[in-house]
Short mmCIF file of N, CA, C and O in Angstrom, two decimals:
data_model
loop_
_atom_site.label_atom_id
_atom_site.label_comp_id
_atom_site.label_asym_id
_atom_site.label_seq_id
_atom_site.Cartn_x
_atom_site.Cartn_y
_atom_site.Cartn_z
N MET A 1 184.52 179.36 176.43
CA MET A 1 184.31 178.38 176.71
C MET A 1 185.69 177.86 177.52
O MET A 1 185.84 177.20 178.48
N LEU A 2 186.93 178.49 177.01
CA LEU A 2 187.59 178.40 178.34
C LEU A 2 187.70 179.28 179.67
O LEU A 2 188.36 178.53 180.86
N GLY A 3 186.80 180.40 179.91
CA GLY A 3 186.02 180.26 180.84
C GLY A 3 185.63 179.58 181.94
O GLY A 3 185.50 179.42 182.85
N HIS A 4 184.89 178.96 181.29
CA HIS A 4 184.26 177.68 181.85
C HIS A 4 184.87 176.76 182.14
O HIS A 4 184.84 176.30 183.44
N VAL A 5 185.68 176.18 181.26
CA VAL A 5 186.85 175.37 181.70
C VAL A 5 187.60 175.81 183.22
O VAL A 5 188.09 175.07 184.01
N LEU A 6 188.52 176.97 182.70
CA LEU A 6 189.47 177.55 184.10
C LEU A 6 188.76 177.54 185.09
O LEU A 6 189.00 177.17 186.28
N ALA A 7 187.10 178.04 185.38
CA ALA A 7 186.35 177.83 186.47
C ALA A 7 186.02 176.46 186.77
O ALA A 7 186.11 176.48 188.52
N PHE A 8 186.14 175.24 186.05
CA PHE A 8 185.38 174.21 186.50
C PHE A 8 187.05 173.73 187.18
O PHE A 8 186.81 172.82 188.43
N VAL A 9 188.39 173.89 186.42
CA VAL A 9 189.74 173.71 187.23
C VAL A 9 190.14 174.20 188.70
O VAL A 9 191.41 173.58 189.27
N ALA A 10 189.53 175.45 188.29
CA ALA A 10 189.91 176.13 189.65
C ALA A 10 190.28 175.78 191.15
O ALA A 10 191.34 176.03 192.12
N PRO A 11 189.35 175.09 191.41
CA PRO A 11 189.58 174.17 193.11
C PRO A 11 190.28 173.29 193.04
O PRO A 11 191.01 173.57 193.93
N ALA A 12 190.80 172.55 191.96
CA ALA A 12 192.00 171.44 191.67
C ALA A 12 193.18 172.35 192.04
O ALA A 12 194.17 171.81 192.38
N PHE A 13 193.37 173.27 191.32
CA PHE A 13 194.21 174.25 190.82
C PHE A 13 195.07 174.90 192.25
O PHE A 13 195.97 174.46 192.53
N GLY A 14 193.71 174.92 193.23
CA GLY A 14 194.05 176.16 194.44
C GLY A 14 194.39 175.13 195.17
O GLY A 14 195.41 175.56 196.42
N LEU A 15 193.70 174.26 195.06
CA LEU A 15 194.21 173.21 196.48
C LEU A 15 195.18 172.47 195.91
O LEU A 15 196.02 172.30 197.23
N ALA A 16 195.56 171.85 195.02
CA ALA A 16 197.06 171.80 194.48
C ALA A 16 198.16 172.87 194.95
O ALA A 16 199.31 171.96 195.67
N LEU A 17 197.61 174.08 194.81
CA LEU A 17 198.35 174.83 194.85
C LEU A 17 199.25 175.41 196.41
O LEU A 17 200.29 175.03 196.75
N VAL A 18 198.17 174.93 197.12
CA VAL A 18 198.46 175.45 198.92
C VAL A 18 199.12 173.66 199.26
O VAL A 18 199.96 174.03 200.10
N LEU A 19 199.02 172.36 198.64
CA LEU A 19 198.87 171.61 199.49
C LEU A 19 200.76 171.28 198.71
O LEU A 19 201.76 171.39 199.76
N TRP A 20 200.80 171.43 197.50
CA TRP A 20 202.16 171.78 197.14
C TRP A 20 203.34 173.04 197.55
O TRP A 20 204.52 172.72 197.85
N LEU A 21 202.69 173.88 198.23
CA LEU A 21 203.60 175.18 198.98
C LEU A 21 203.82 174.24 200.09
O LEU A 21 205.26 174.49 200.99
N GLY A 22 202.57 173.56 200.94
CA GLY A 22 203.44 172.72 202.41
C GLY A 22 204.20 171.50 201.66
O GLY A 22 204.96 171.25 202.79
N LEU A 23 204.16 171.12 200.87
CA LEU A 23 205.27 170.41 200.42
C LEU A 23 206.61 170.66 200.34
O LEU A 23 207.54 170.19 200.80
N ARG A 24 206.47 171.88 199.96
CA ARG A 24 207.96 172.68 199.48
C ARG A 24 208.53 173.22 200.89
O ARG A 24 209.80 173.29 201.31
N VAL A 25 207.31 173.27 202.12
CA VAL A 25 208.02 173.62 203.11
C VAL A 25 209.02 172.82 203.65
O VAL A 25 210.17 172.66 204.53
N ARG A 26 207.90 171.76 203.58
CA ARG A 26 208.46 170.35 204.37
C ARG A 26 209.43 169.43 203.46
O ARG A 26 210.02 168.42 203.90
N ARG A 27 210.09 170.41 202.16
CA ARG A 27 211.20 169.72 201.80
C ARG A 27 211.38 167.97 201.37
O ARG A 27 211.57 167.46 201.71
N ALA A 28 209.88 167.78 201.27
CA ALA A 28 209.54 166.42 200.18
C ALA A 28 210.68 166.26 199.11
O ALA A 28 210.63 167.17 198.21
N GLN A 29 211.02 165.04 199.26
CA GLN A 29 212.27 164.07 198.74
C GLN A 29 212.03 163.57 197.42
O GLN A 29 212.93 162.91 196.66
N ARG A 30 210.65 162.95 197.68
CA ARG A 30 210.38 161.47 196.74
C ARG A 30 209.99 161.64 195.04
O ARG A 30 210.69 161.63 194.64
N PHE A 31 209.72 163.27 194.80
CA PHE A 31 209.74 163.61 193.14
C PHE A 31 209.88 164.94 193.62
O PHE A 31 210.13 165.68 194.36
N GLY A 32 210.44 165.88 192.27
CA GLY A 32 210.42 166.93 192.22
C GLY A 32 209.42 167.89 191.87
O GLY A 32 208.07 167.62 192.13
N PRO A 33 209.47 169.51 192.38
CA PRO A 33 208.44 170.02 192.60
C PRO A 33 207.33 170.51 191.48
O PRO A 33 206.63 170.33 192.10
N ALA A 34 208.03 170.40 189.79
CA ALA A 34 206.76 170.10 189.23
C ALA A 34 206.20 169.23 189.05
O ALA A 34 204.81 168.40 188.97
N THR A 35 206.94 167.52 189.52
CA THR A 35 206.06 166.62 189.14
C THR A 35 205.24 166.52 190.30
O THR A 35 203.66 166.08 189.80
N GLN A 36 205.60 166.75 191.60
CA GLN A 36 204.32 167.12 192.18
C GLN A 36 203.10 167.59 192.10
O GLN A 36 202.01 167.06 192.49
N PHE A 37 203.40 169.16 191.76
CA PHE A 37 202.11 169.61 191.55
C PHE A 37 201.50 169.45 190.36
O PHE A 37 200.26 169.26 190.28
N ALA A 38 202.15 168.92 189.31
CA ALA A 38 201.50 168.40 188.17
C ALA A 38 200.78 166.83 188.07
O ALA A 38 199.31 166.68 188.43
N VAL A 39 200.90 166.15 189.41
CA VAL A 39 200.32 164.71 189.98
C VAL A 39 199.38 165.15 190.82
O VAL A 39 198.27 164.86 191.00
N LEU A 40 199.31 166.39 191.91
CA LEU A 40 197.87 166.66 192.51
C LEU A 40 197.36 167.66 191.61
O LEU A 40 196.26 167.55 192.06
N LEU A 41 197.43 168.49 190.93
CA LEU A 41 196.43 168.97 189.95
C LEU A 41 195.79 167.61 188.66
O LEU A 41 194.68 168.11 189.37
N ALA A 42 196.78 167.03 188.85
CA ALA A 42 196.00 166.14 187.76
C ALA A 42 194.81 164.87 188.50
O ALA A 42 193.43 164.97 188.02
N ALA A 43 195.38 164.47 189.45
CA ALA A 43 194.57 163.93 190.49
C ALA A 43 193.17 165.02 190.84
O ALA A 43 191.88 164.09 190.93
N GLY A 44 193.49 165.88 190.99
CA GLY A 44 192.21 166.70 191.05
C GLY A 44 191.76 167.20 190.26
O GLY A 44 189.68 167.07 190.30
N VAL A 45 191.74 167.09 188.94
CA VAL A 45 191.11 167.40 188.13
C VAL A 45 190.07 166.09 187.23
O VAL A 45 189.13 165.87 186.96
N LEU A 46 190.82 164.72 187.83
CA LEU A 46 190.34 163.52 187.84
C LEU A 46 188.90 163.68 188.86
O LEU A 46 187.87 162.42 188.31
N VAL A 47 189.10 163.93 189.68
CA VAL A 47 187.84 163.63 190.88
C VAL A 47 186.78 164.46 190.30
O VAL A 47 185.56 164.26 190.43
N LEU A 48 187.04 165.60 189.94
CA LEU A 48 186.04 167.02 189.54
C LEU A 48 185.12 166.47 188.37
O LEU A 48 184.18 166.44 188.14
N VAL A 49 185.90 165.59 187.18
CA VAL A 49 185.53 165.07 185.99
C VAL A 49 184.65 163.52 186.65
O VAL A 49 183.53 163.87 185.87
N ALA A 50 185.22 162.87 187.28
CA ALA A 50 184.49 161.64 187.85
C ALA A 50 183.36 162.34 188.70
O ALA A 50 182.16 161.50 188.48
N GLY A 51 183.10 163.47 189.13
CA GLY A 51 181.70 163.86 190.28
C GLY A 51 180.70 164.36 189.29
O GLY A 51 179.74 164.48 189.11
N LEU A 52 181.22 165.28 187.75
CA LEU A 52 180.71 165.81 186.91
C LEU A 52 179.75 164.66 186.40
O LEU A 52 178.70 164.70 186.26
N VAL A 53 180.65 163.55 185.89
CA VAL A 53 179.93 162.38 185.35
C VAL A 53 179.08 161.68 186.11
O VAL A 53 178.12 161.51 185.98
N LEU A 54 179.57 161.17 187.51
CA LEU A 54 178.79 160.52 188.54
C LEU A 54 176.85 161.00 188.71
O LEU A 54 176.13 160.70 188.63
N PHE A 55 177.18 163.07 189.23
CA PHE A 55 176.41 163.26 189.60
C PHE A 55 175.49 164.52 188.53
O PHE A 55 174.64 165.11 188.51
N ASP A 56 176.27 163.98 187.29
CA ASP A 56 176.01 164.79 186.07
C ASP A 56 175.20 166.45 186.44
O ASP A 56 174.92 166.98 185.67
N ARG A 57 176.32 167.08 187.06
CA ARG A 57 176.64 168.47 187.05
C ARG A 57 177.52 168.77 187.99
O ARG A 57 178.29 167.82 189.09
N ASP A 58 178.08 169.79 187.85
CA ASP A 58 179.39 170.39 188.64
C ASP A 58 178.45 170.79 190.06
O ASP A 58 177.65 171.58 190.17
N GLY A 59 179.63 171.57 191.30
CA GLY A 59 179.64 172.04 192.45
C GLY A 59 178.68 171.24 193.21
O GLY A 59 178.18 171.88 194.53
N ARG A 60 178.74 170.08 193.29
CA ARG A 60 178.08 169.17 194.45
C ARG A 60 179.17 169.41 195.64
O ARG A 60 180.17 168.77 195.42
N MET A 61 178.84 169.41 196.79
CA MET A 61 179.88 169.28 198.09
C MET A 61 180.63 167.83 198.31
O MET A 61 181.34 167.99 198.95
N ALA A 62 179.93 166.97 197.59
CA ALA A 62 180.32 165.57 198.16
C ALA A 62 181.42 165.50 196.97
O ALA A 62 182.31 164.74 197.41
N VAL A 63 181.44 166.42 195.88
CA VAL A 63 183.16 166.30 195.27
C VAL A 63 184.01 167.05 195.61
O VAL A 63 185.11 166.37 195.30
N TYR A 64 183.49 167.84 196.22
CA TYR A 64 184.36 168.65 196.90
C TYR A 64 185.34 168.27 198.06
O TYR A 64 186.55 168.25 198.64
N ALA A 65 184.29 167.55 198.42
CA ALA A 65 184.69 166.78 200.00
C ALA A 65 185.92 165.30 199.67
O ALA A 65 187.02 165.43 200.01
N ALA A 66 185.50 164.60 198.24
CA ALA A 66 186.35 163.65 197.93
C ALA A 66 187.37 164.70 197.20
O ALA A 66 188.70 164.28 197.12
N LEU A 67 187.31 165.72 196.63
CA LEU A 67 188.62 166.45 196.19
C LEU A 67 189.36 166.55 197.48
O LEU A 67 190.90 166.46 196.79
N VAL A 68 189.56 167.40 197.92
CA VAL A 68 189.72 167.49 199.45
C VAL A 68 190.74 166.13 200.04
O VAL A 68 191.45 166.07 200.04
N GLY A 69 189.95 165.35 200.15
CA GLY A 69 190.35 163.53 200.74
C GLY A 69 191.39 163.68 199.84
O GLY A 69 192.56 162.55 200.22
N VAL A 70 190.78 163.39 198.25
CA VAL A 70 191.94 162.48 197.66
C VAL A 70 193.39 163.47 197.40
O VAL A 70 194.64 162.74 197.40
N GLN A 71 193.50 164.45 197.43
CA GLN A 71 194.26 165.60 197.12
C GLN A 71 195.06 165.45 198.39
O GLN A 71 196.33 165.61 198.06
N GLY A 72 194.59 165.60 199.39
CA GLY A 72 195.55 165.59 200.85
C GLY A 72 195.85 164.12 201.22
O GLY A 72 197.17 164.17 201.27
N THR A 73 195.44 162.86 200.58
CA THR A 73 195.86 161.49 200.69
C THR A 73 197.47 161.77 199.91
O THR A 73 198.24 161.01 200.47
N LEU A 74 197.13 162.17 198.60
CA LEU A 74 198.43 162.00 197.47
C LEU A 74 199.14 162.88 198.47
O LEU A 74 200.23 162.58 198.17
N ALA A 75 198.82 164.12 198.72
CA ALA A 75 200.23 165.21 199.06
C ALA A 75 200.80 164.70 200.14
O ALA A 75 202.46 164.28 200.41
N TRP A 76 200.12 163.67 200.95
CA TRP A 76 200.71 162.99 202.25
C TRP A 76 201.70 162.11 201.67
O TRP A 76 203.14 161.64 202.20
N TRP A 77 201.31 161.14 200.92
CA TRP A 77 201.93 160.27 199.84
C TRP A 77 203.35 160.61 199.27
O TRP A 77 204.70 160.26 199.28
N LEU A 78 203.23 161.82 198.80
CA LEU A 78 204.04 162.50 197.95
C LEU A 78 205.31 162.83 199.19
O LEU A 78 206.74 163.25 198.46
N ARG A 79 204.79 163.43 200.35
CA ARG A 79 205.84 163.83 200.73
C ARG A 79 206.53 162.80 201.88
O ARG A 79 208.07 163.19 202.50
N GLY A 80 206.65 161.59 201.47
CA GLY A 80 207.65 160.42 201.67
C GLY A 80 206.81 159.64 203.09
O GLY A 80 207.21 158.61 203.58
N ARG A 81 205.72 159.52 203.48
CA ARG A 81 205.12 158.59 204.47
C ARG A 81 204.45 157.08 203.92
O ARG A 81 204.31 156.96 202.59
#
């Protein structure tokens, strides 16, 4: 069961990590580094869960597009824009 949960959360974790590293390079000052990563990861997991509920299955491209859109917009906001 743990393997399924980790595989479900992996896209949100990977994208959050890449965006968080980009925030670290740009020296975002709005929140601390741990908070930035936690917020990005939580938003990503919420998008994946919403997609699972909405489409009744995992792995839809529309959900991954929404994941990129939500986490990217949130990273932009966390950067201080």
